[in-house]
Amino acid sequence: MKQSTSYDVIVIGVGSMGSAACYYLSKRGYKVLGLEQFGIAHEFGSHGGQSRIIRRAYFEHPDYVPLLETAYENWRSFEKQVGEQLYFETGLLYAGTSNNEIIKGVKRSATLYNIALEKLTVTDAAKRFPQFTFPENFKVLFEPGAGLIPPEKAIRLYTSQAEKAGATIRTNEKVIDWKKEGAGIIVRTGKDLYQCNKLIITAGAWAGKMIPGVADKIKVTRQFVAWIKTRPTGSSGRAKNDDQFKLNEFPCWMIGDNEKQGCYYGFPLLDTGKFGEPAGLKLAHHFPNEVADPDNVDRQPRESDIQNLKYCLDKYLPRVFDAVLSTKICLYGNSPDENFIIDKLPGFEDNVSIACGFSGHGFKFASVVGEILADLAIEGKTDHPTEFLNAKRFA
């Protein structure tokens, strides 16, 4: 191997987790190569879409909360370094019946870790957030310390900072395969061969195609996201309705519906001049949808996709929907228990670390997962509490 194609660490997949890993590794002085099959912050995987929720009162599993505390700290630290705002505190409104898994899980995590959480009656919620309508039997909670992060901006900043620290990032270069050879790893792309001492695989929806023994553990699903135009208000029918949904006036939200599995969620209306396209009020349904091949996904919106979100809007945000402005298909890489897999790869523990199975709720952790992956690659272990995310739990 030529010196120029030999690296301390190669990262396959420069998305949310991969870009952060490249950043932390290069910051520590290691020679890093990031390989991305598309462009940086592309539209084909799991991490796009203008905005992602960050929250502490984690209903999925309370063991995530210590990782979230570090994620918040790392996002703030990174903001200071780059001189750009990435975390926008909007608060997060949760709603559902008392036996809904979201409501129960949020309360459990908030109690265990003393997370600030406001309990609202349906009447109080209607006064404070008149855009919503909730049934009388709903419980409503508000997490003031939650908010959103723009994923594309974060990924571009992690990548650019990694490059400034000496990392090499190659885009539009698809990895064909990799193999252990001697004490190191050989990675073959459609353009070249590369050698490294340590390999990190953060391939998102393509993890099953890149990681031995994981294909049957990761179910890739097609997920629909939409941005809508809000209905005008006022007797003339022309008055703007947007002000009541703008940033700092309207929270992020998650609603557990009694008839549908998973939850519906959404965001404030964001200024496209600051956050980029698309325009409109964003919402989606968080629940694993149709199984898909990441290389062959139906990315066209379907009437059933739109009707599913209109069901939520008609029920909980009545008189809001006017028209669909934009849609997007993103991909979830779902693990069997919908928790992440972050570990050294079984059978390749000396050389290969993996992060996959983020199941649609991983982006907010990028700032700490990048640090964990750097630890695993260089130190062979991490002090962060990740044992519950180990790769052997499905064996």
Tab-separated table of C-alpha atoms in Angstrom:
chain	number	residue	atom	x	y	z
A	1	MET	CA	0.000	0.000	0.000
A	2	LYS	CA	1.140	3.517	-0.801
A	3	GLN	CA	1.576	5.767	2.204
A	4	SER	CA	-1.210	7.995	0.855
A	5	THR	CA	-3.691	5.098	1.004
A	6	SER	CA	-2.743	3.911	4.501
A	7	TYR	CA	-4.556	5.339	7.517
A	8	ASP	CA	-4.799	4.925	11.263
A	9	VAL	CA	-8.605	4.744	11.018
A	10	ILE	CA	-11.063	4.487	8.145
A	11	VAL	CA	-14.696	5.445	8.710
A	12	ILE	CA	-17.258	3.941	6.321
A	13	GLY	CA	-20.253	6.282	6.085
A	14	VAL	CA	-19.836	10.015	6.731
A	15	GLY	CA	-23.335	10.764	7.951
A	16	SER	CA	-24.344	11.861	11.434
A	17	MET	CA	-22.278	9.322	13.395
A	18	GLY	CA	-19.468	8.976	10.848
A	19	SER	CA	-18.834	12.700	10.498
A	20	ALA	CA	-18.673	13.043	14.297
A	21	ALA	CA	-16.291	10.067	14.524
A	22	CYS	CA	-14.016	11.620	11.883
A	23	TYR	CA	-14.053	14.857	13.864
A	24	TYR	CA	-13.145	13.298	17.228
A	25	LEU	CA	-10.449	11.068	15.737
A	26	SER	CA	-8.749	13.800	13.709
A	27	LYS	CA	-8.972	16.164	16.673
A	28	ARG	CA	-6.952	13.589	18.647
A	29	GLY	CA	-4.259	13.639	15.961
A	30	TYR	CA	-4.991	10.403	14.104
A	31	LYS	CA	-4.737	9.977	10.336
A	32	VAL	CA	-8.355	9.456	9.284
A	33	LEU	CA	-10.128	8.630	6.042
A	34	GLY	CA	-13.890	9.033	5.766
A	35	LEU	CA	-15.587	7.243	2.860
A	36	GLU	CA	-19.062	8.370	1.801
A	37	GLN	CA	-20.965	6.809	-1.109
A	38	PHE	CA	-22.998	9.986	-1.690
A	39	GLY	CA	-22.315	13.635	-0.861
A	40	ILE	CA	-22.059	15.141	2.609
A	41	ALA	CA	-25.522	15.543	4.216
A	42	HIS	CA	-27.268	13.775	1.328
A	43	GLU	CA	-30.980	12.989	1.037
A	44	PHE	CA	-30.839	9.212	0.628
A	45	GLY	CA	-30.359	7.901	4.167
A	46	SER	CA	-31.556	8.569	7.684
A	47	HIS	CA	-30.134	11.894	8.785
A	48	GLY	CA	-31.639	14.620	6.587
A	49	GLY	CA	-34.784	16.651	6.958
A	50	GLN	CA	-33.852	20.139	8.255
A	51	SER	CA	-34.617	19.462	11.945
A	52	ARG	CA	-34.271	16.689	14.533
A	53	ILE	CA	-35.605	16.620	18.096
A	54	ILE	CA	-33.243	16.457	21.070
A	55	ARG	CA	-34.736	15.571	24.470
A	56	ARG	CA	-33.618	14.246	27.840
A	57	ALA	CA	-36.707	12.527	29.305
A	58	TYR	CA	-36.126	9.505	27.120
A	59	PHE	CA	-39.151	7.220	26.971
A	60	GLU	CA	-37.353	4.540	24.941
A	61	HIS	CA	-35.028	3.511	27.798
A	62	PRO	CA	-33.798	5.440	30.866
A	63	ASP	CA	-30.237	4.168	30.311
A	64	TYR	CA	-29.969	6.623	27.416
A	65	VAL	CA	-30.200	9.624	29.746
A	66	PRO	CA	-26.530	9.658	30.883
A	67	LEU	CA	-25.507	9.520	27.213
A	68	LEU	CA	-27.884	12.387	26.488
A	69	GLU	CA	-26.364	14.513	29.242
A	70	THR	CA	-22.985	14.138	27.526
A	71	ALA	CA	-24.564	14.710	24.106
A	72	TYR	CA	-25.972	18.051	25.295
A	73	GLU	CA	-22.567	19.041	26.704
A	74	ASN	CA	-20.795	18.032	23.497
A	75	TRP	CA	-23.233	19.917	21.263
A	76	ARG	CA	-22.664	23.063	23.347
A	77	SER	CA	-18.890	22.603	23.226
A	78	PHE	CA	-18.967	22.093	19.471
A	79	GLU	CA	-21.141	25.197	19.033
A	80	LYS	CA	-18.518	27.263	20.857
A	81	GLN	CA	-15.740	25.840	18.715
A	82	VAL	CA	-17.403	26.554	15.373
A	83	GLY	CA	-19.187	29.756	16.408
A	84	GLU	CA	-22.521	28.490	15.093
A	85	GLN	CA	-25.790	27.721	16.870
A	86	LEU	CA	-26.856	24.093	16.504
A	87	TYR	CA	-29.146	23.547	19.492
A	88	PHE	CA	-32.420	25.487	19.476
A	89	GLU	CA	-34.419	25.185	22.692
A	90	THR	CA	-38.104	25.008	21.770
A	91	GLY	CA	-39.500	22.826	24.527
A	92	LEU	CA	-41.257	19.562	23.729
A	93	LEU	CA	-44.928	18.801	24.258
A	94	TYR	CA	-45.843	15.142	24.923
A	95	ALA	CA	-49.461	13.967	24.859
A	96	GLY	CA	-51.194	10.609	25.260
A	97	THR	CA	-53.242	8.543	27.682
A	98	SER	CA	-51.740	7.636	31.045
A	99	ASN	CA	-51.026	4.058	29.898
A	100	ASN	CA	-49.348	5.154	26.668
A	101	GLU	CA	-45.725	3.943	26.477
A	102	ILE	CA	-44.473	7.433	25.651
A	103	ILE	CA	-46.114	9.076	28.647
A	104	LYS	CA	-45.050	6.275	30.999
A	105	GLY	CA	-41.481	6.262	29.675
A	106	VAL	CA	-41.065	10.036	29.814
A	107	LYS	CA	-42.244	10.103	33.434
A	108	ARG	CA	-39.943	7.212	34.351
A	109	SER	CA	-36.812	8.826	32.922
A	110	ALA	CA	-37.690	12.254	34.324
A	111	THR	CA	-38.174	10.786	37.810
A	112	LEU	CA	-34.999	8.686	37.748
A	113	TYR	CA	-32.793	11.549	36.579
A	114	ASN	CA	-34.594	14.580	38.010
A	115	ILE	CA	-35.340	16.063	34.575
A	116	ALA	CA	-37.510	19.182	34.546
A	117	LEU	CA	-40.976	18.223	33.324
A	118	GLU	CA	-44.209	20.196	33.548
A	119	LYS	CA	-47.543	18.398	33.939
A	120	LEU	CA	-50.420	20.188	32.223
A	121	THR	CA	-54.133	19.532	32.332
A	122	VAL	CA	-55.868	19.366	28.961
A	123	THR	CA	-57.439	22.739	29.796
A	124	ASP	CA	-54.045	24.269	30.643
A	125	ALA	CA	-52.567	22.839	27.446
A	126	ALA	CA	-55.389	24.349	25.372
A	127	LYS	CA	-54.694	27.795	26.831
A	128	ARG	CA	-50.935	27.575	26.446
A	129	PHE	CA	-50.862	25.770	23.087
A	130	PRO	CA	-54.198	26.610	21.412
A	131	GLN	CA	-53.027	25.066	18.146
A	132	PHE	CA	-53.649	21.594	19.637
A	133	THR	CA	-56.834	19.791	20.603
A	134	PHE	CA	-56.502	16.830	22.982
A	135	PRO	CA	-59.133	14.407	24.344
A	136	GLU	CA	-60.124	14.843	27.984
A	137	ASN	CA	-58.471	11.553	28.976
A	138	PHE	CA	-55.046	12.638	27.683
A	139	LYS	CA	-52.072	13.441	29.867
A	140	VAL	CA	-49.966	16.347	28.672
A	141	LEU	CA	-46.329	16.878	29.649
A	142	PHE	CA	-43.887	19.611	28.656
A	143	GLU	CA	-40.102	19.268	28.704
A	144	PRO	CA	-38.746	22.847	28.584
A	145	GLY	CA	-35.118	21.793	28.024
A	146	ALA	CA	-35.827	19.937	24.785
A	147	GLY	CA	-35.439	21.374	21.307
A	148	LEU	CA	-34.110	20.732	17.849
A	149	ILE	CA	-30.849	20.452	15.919
A	150	PRO	CA	-30.469	20.956	12.136
A	151	PRO	CA	-28.851	17.679	10.998
A	152	GLU	CA	-27.443	18.728	7.639
A	153	LYS	CA	-25.710	21.734	9.177
A	154	ALA	CA	-24.271	19.609	12.001
A	155	ILE	CA	-22.939	16.970	9.598
A	156	ARG	CA	-21.330	19.575	7.328
A	157	LEU	CA	-19.703	21.268	10.317
A	158	TYR	CA	-18.367	18.009	11.757
A	159	THR	CA	-16.968	17.109	8.345
A	160	SER	CA	-15.364	20.489	7.717
A	161	GLN	CA	-13.849	20.574	11.200
A	162	ALA	CA	-12.500	17.044	10.697
A	163	GLU	CA	-10.873	18.149	7.437
A	164	LYS	CA	-9.379	21.212	9.127
A	165	ALA	CA	-7.834	18.840	11.697
A	166	GLY	CA	-6.287	16.756	8.905
A	167	ALA	CA	-8.910	14.142	8.011
A	168	THR	CA	-9.388	13.080	4.392
A	169	ILE	CA	-13.026	12.827	3.311
A	170	ARG	CA	-13.833	11.139	0.008
A	171	THR	CA	-17.380	11.563	-1.275
A	172	ASN	CA	-19.234	9.734	-4.039
A	173	GLU	CA	-17.002	6.735	-3.380
A	174	LYS	CA	-18.916	3.564	-2.586
A	175	VAL	CA	-17.271	0.845	-0.487
A	176	ILE	CA	-17.448	-2.527	-2.233
A	177	ASP	CA	-16.090	-4.643	0.609
A	178	TRP	CA	-13.511	-4.865	3.357
A	179	LYS	CA	-11.427	-7.676	4.837
A	180	LYS	CA	-8.947	-8.343	7.588
A	181	GLU	CA	-5.427	-8.833	6.251
A	182	GLY	CA	-2.558	-9.451	8.654
A	183	ALA	CA	-2.835	-7.075	11.573
A	184	GLY	CA	-4.883	-4.538	9.637
A	185	ILE	CA	-7.912	-4.032	7.400
A	186	ILE	CA	-8.138	-3.563	3.625
A	187	VAL	CA	-11.076	-1.513	2.299
A	188	ARG	CA	-11.977	-1.724	-1.391
A	189	THR	CA	-14.065	0.980	-3.057
A	190	GLY	CA	-15.114	1.495	-6.647
A	191	LYS	CA	-12.062	3.738	-7.060
A	192	ASP	CA	-9.199	2.457	-4.902
A	193	LEU	CA	-7.855	0.187	-2.166
A	194	TYR	CA	-7.099	1.545	1.302
A	195	GLN	CA	-5.408	0.080	4.369
A	196	CYS	CA	-6.001	0.921	8.015
A	197	ASN	CA	-5.237	-0.292	11.494
A	198	LYS	CA	-8.768	0.343	12.713
A	199	LEU	CA	-12.103	0.425	10.891
A	200	ILE	CA	-15.331	2.112	11.998
A	201	ILE	CA	-18.571	1.285	10.184
A	202	THR	CA	-21.375	3.839	10.470
A	203	ALA	CA	-23.267	2.907	7.327
A	204	GLY	CA	-26.801	3.695	8.504
A	205	ALA	CA	-29.397	1.892	6.401
A	206	TRP	CA	-26.550	0.118	4.581
A	207	ALA	CA	-25.159	-1.404	7.802
A	208	GLY	CA	-26.615	-4.800	6.971
A	209	LYS	CA	-24.650	-4.813	3.726
A	210	MET	CA	-21.379	-3.744	5.337
A	211	ILE	CA	-21.260	-5.542	8.692
A	212	PRO	CA	-20.940	-9.347	8.874
A	213	GLY	CA	-23.559	-10.953	11.095
A	214	VAL	CA	-25.759	-7.845	11.198
A	215	ALA	CA	-27.864	-8.165	8.026
A	216	ASP	CA	-30.513	-10.230	9.818
A	217	LYS	CA	-30.484	-7.847	12.806
A	218	ILE	CA	-31.168	-4.609	10.911
A	219	LYS	CA	-34.551	-4.090	9.260
A	220	VAL	CA	-34.559	-1.088	6.924
A	221	THR	CA	-37.887	0.686	6.613
A	222	ARG	CA	-39.268	3.448	4.380
A	223	GLN	CA	-40.412	6.477	6.413
A	224	PHE	CA	-42.510	9.364	5.132
A	225	VAL	CA	-41.972	12.977	6.242
A	226	ALA	CA	-43.998	15.990	5.078
A	227	TRP	CA	-43.948	19.770	5.234
A	228	ILE	CA	-47.375	21.379	5.032
A	229	LYS	CA	-48.785	24.797	4.290
A	230	THR	CA	-50.941	26.026	7.151
A	231	ARG	CA	-54.481	27.187	6.503
A	232	PRO	CA	-55.024	30.980	6.425
A	233	THR	CA	-57.087	32.488	9.244
A	234	GLY	CA	-59.345	35.528	9.506
A	235	SER	CA	-62.650	36.441	7.923
A	236	SER	CA	-60.975	37.441	4.660
A	237	GLY	CA	-59.295	34.048	4.429
A	238	ARG	CA	-56.019	35.771	3.647
A	239	ALA	CA	-54.581	36.460	7.120
A	240	LYS	CA	-51.359	34.637	7.910
A	241	ASN	CA	-51.536	31.608	10.196
A	242	ASP	CA	-47.778	31.084	10.310
A	243	ASP	CA	-46.908	33.313	13.278
A	244	GLN	CA	-48.471	30.926	15.799
A	245	PHE	CA	-46.222	28.120	14.533
A	246	LYS	CA	-42.901	29.922	14.268
A	247	LEU	CA	-39.759	29.149	16.255
A	248	ASN	CA	-40.031	30.360	19.881
A	249	GLU	CA	-43.847	30.430	19.613
A	250	PHE	CA	-44.575	26.755	18.912
A	251	PRO	CA	-42.847	23.725	20.471
A	252	CYS	CA	-41.630	20.451	19.098
A	253	TRP	CA	-44.247	17.811	19.884
A	254	MET	CA	-44.878	14.057	20.181
A	255	ILE	CA	-48.331	12.496	20.404
A	256	GLY	CA	-49.110	8.873	21.261
A	257	ASP	CA	-52.377	8.029	19.504
A	258	ASN	CA	-54.693	5.285	20.800
A	259	GLU	CA	-55.498	3.933	17.340
A	260	LYS	CA	-52.049	3.999	15.749
A	261	GLN	CA	-48.799	2.460	16.947
A	262	GLY	CA	-45.695	4.578	17.561
A	263	CYS	CA	-46.164	8.322	17.771
A	264	TYR	CA	-46.692	11.369	15.622
A	265	TYR	CA	-44.220	14.208	15.985
A	266	GLY	CA	-43.496	17.639	14.579
A	267	PHE	CA	-41.598	20.896	14.749
A	268	PRO	CA	-42.003	24.655	14.713
A	269	LEU	CA	-42.125	26.436	11.371
A	270	LEU	CA	-38.507	27.223	10.480
A	271	ASP	CA	-37.127	30.164	8.527
A	272	THR	CA	-35.733	28.756	5.279
A	273	GLY	CA	-33.257	31.633	5.111
A	274	LYS	CA	-31.658	30.336	8.301
A	275	PHE	CA	-32.439	26.600	8.202
A	276	GLY	CA	-32.669	25.957	4.481
A	277	GLU	CA	-35.422	24.296	2.492
A	278	PRO	CA	-38.018	22.945	2.540
A	279	ALA	CA	-40.593	25.494	3.657
A	280	GLY	CA	-43.579	24.509	5.751
A	281	LEU	CA	-44.616	22.913	9.030
A	282	LYS	CA	-42.854	19.544	9.377
A	283	LEU	CA	-44.418	16.402	10.822
A	284	ALA	CA	-44.061	12.622	10.559
A	285	HIS	CA	-45.100	9.293	12.088
A	286	HIS	CA	-42.444	7.521	14.150
A	287	PHE	CA	-43.069	3.808	13.687
A	288	PRO	CA	-41.233	1.287	11.490
A	289	ASN	CA	-43.062	1.298	8.180
A	290	GLU	CA	-42.626	-0.765	5.007
A	291	VAL	CA	-39.441	-2.873	4.810
A	292	ALA	CA	-37.157	-1.647	2.013
A	293	ASP	CA	-33.828	-2.236	0.305
A	294	PRO	CA	-31.785	0.957	0.803
A	295	ASP	CA	-30.522	0.687	-2.787
A	296	ASN	CA	-34.039	0.376	-4.201
A	297	VAL	CA	-36.519	2.509	-2.273
A	298	ASP	CA	-39.823	3.885	-3.526
A	299	ARG	CA	-39.251	7.564	-2.812
A	300	GLN	CA	-42.507	8.795	-4.317
A	301	PRO	CA	-45.191	9.976	-1.869
A	302	ARG	CA	-48.300	7.822	-1.740
A	303	GLU	CA	-51.844	8.810	-0.927
A	304	SER	CA	-51.716	6.489	2.111
A	305	ASP	CA	-48.645	8.373	3.383
A	306	ILE	CA	-50.453	11.693	3.195
A	307	GLN	CA	-53.710	10.356	4.650
A	308	ASN	CA	-51.827	8.977	7.663
A	309	LEU	CA	-50.487	12.421	8.538
A	310	LYS	CA	-53.829	14.081	7.793
A	311	TYR	CA	-55.362	11.685	10.312
A	312	CYS	CA	-53.067	13.170	12.971
A	313	LEU	CA	-53.661	16.738	11.870
A	314	ASP	CA	-57.449	16.384	11.749
A	315	LYS	CA	-57.474	14.824	15.215
A	316	TYR	CA	-54.916	16.914	17.125
A	317	LEU	CA	-54.202	20.024	15.024
A	318	PRO	CA	-57.596	20.764	13.446
A	319	ARG	CA	-58.051	23.740	11.109
A	320	VAL	CA	-54.305	23.775	10.393
A	321	PHE	CA	-53.792	21.766	7.202
A	322	ASP	CA	-54.045	23.585	3.883
A	323	ALA	CA	-51.772	21.676	1.475
A	324	VAL	CA	-48.688	19.473	1.287
A	325	LEU	CA	-45.684	21.555	0.254
A	326	SER	CA	-42.853	18.996	0.292
A	327	THR	CA	-42.257	15.365	1.169
A	328	LYS	CA	-39.251	13.202	1.867
A	329	ILE	CA	-38.565	9.501	2.276
A	330	CYS	CA	-35.984	8.723	4.928
A	331	LEU	CA	-34.762	5.310	6.043
A	332	TYR	CA	-34.747	3.738	9.478
A	333	GLY	CA	-32.228	1.024	10.314
A	334	ASN	CA	-34.225	-0.815	12.992
A	335	SER	CA	-32.641	-3.193	15.487
A	336	PRO	CA	-34.805	-6.005	16.961
A	337	ASP	CA	-35.375	-4.071	20.209
A	338	GLU	CA	-35.159	-0.620	18.530
A	339	ASN	CA	-32.115	0.256	20.650
A	340	PHE	CA	-28.774	1.137	19.106
A	341	ILE	CA	-25.888	-1.225	18.481
A	342	ILE	CA	-22.583	0.424	19.456
A	343	ASP	CA	-19.713	-1.954	20.059
A	344	LYS	CA	-16.624	-3.642	18.720
A	345	LEU	CA	-17.639	-6.067	15.983
A	346	PRO	CA	-17.808	-9.670	17.263
A	347	GLY	CA	-15.085	-11.701	15.560
A	348	PHE	CA	-13.140	-8.554	14.630
A	349	GLU	CA	-12.796	-6.966	18.081
A	350	ASP	CA	-9.162	-5.922	17.568
A	351	ASN	CA	-9.846	-3.881	14.468
A	352	VAL	CA	-13.498	-3.016	13.829
A	353	SER	CA	-16.076	-0.894	15.703
A	354	ILE	CA	-19.686	-0.418	14.643
A	355	ALA	CA	-22.589	1.928	15.284
A	356	CYS	CA	-25.920	1.023	13.711
A	357	GLY	CA	-29.565	0.174	14.411
A	358	PHE	CA	-30.457	3.744	15.364
A	359	SER	CA	-34.119	2.970	14.681
A	360	GLY	CA	-35.135	6.528	13.841
A	361	HIS	CA	-34.140	8.105	17.151
A	362	GLY	CA	-30.357	8.303	16.977
A	363	PHE	CA	-29.362	11.652	15.513
A	364	LYS	CA	-29.419	13.622	18.767
A	365	PHE	CA	-26.671	11.300	20.078
A	366	ALA	CA	-24.201	12.017	17.254
A	367	SER	CA	-22.113	14.335	19.418
A	368	VAL	CA	-21.453	11.575	21.958
A	369	VAL	CA	-21.479	8.563	19.606
A	370	GLY	CA	-18.605	10.098	17.632
A	371	GLU	CA	-16.609	10.312	20.848
A	372	ILE	CA	-17.519	6.725	21.815
A	373	LEU	CA	-16.426	5.401	18.416
A	374	ALA	CA	-13.106	7.233	18.690
A	375	ASP	CA	-12.616	5.630	22.130
A	376	LEU	CA	-13.419	2.135	20.864
A	377	ALA	CA	-11.115	2.455	17.861
A	378	ILE	CA	-8.136	3.899	19.719
A	379	GLU	CA	-8.495	2.681	23.305
A	380	GLY	CA	-10.444	-0.513	22.657
A	381	LYS	CA	-13.031	0.587	25.241
A	382	THR	CA	-15.030	3.596	26.342
A	383	ASP	CA	-15.951	5.067	29.720
A	384	HIS	CA	-19.373	6.051	28.390
A	385	PRO	CA	-22.200	3.760	29.615
A	386	THR	CA	-22.909	1.767	26.456
A	387	GLU	CA	-23.084	-1.798	27.739
A	388	PHE	CA	-26.847	-1.955	27.177
A	389	LEU	CA	-26.152	-1.294	23.470
A	390	ASN	CA	-23.698	-4.183	23.047
A	391	ALA	CA	-23.663	-6.198	19.828
A	392	LYS	CA	-23.918	-9.613	21.485
A	393	ARG	CA	-27.336	-9.109	23.083
A	394	PHE	CA	-29.162	-10.630	20.106
A	395	ALA	CA	-27.031	-13.782	19.942
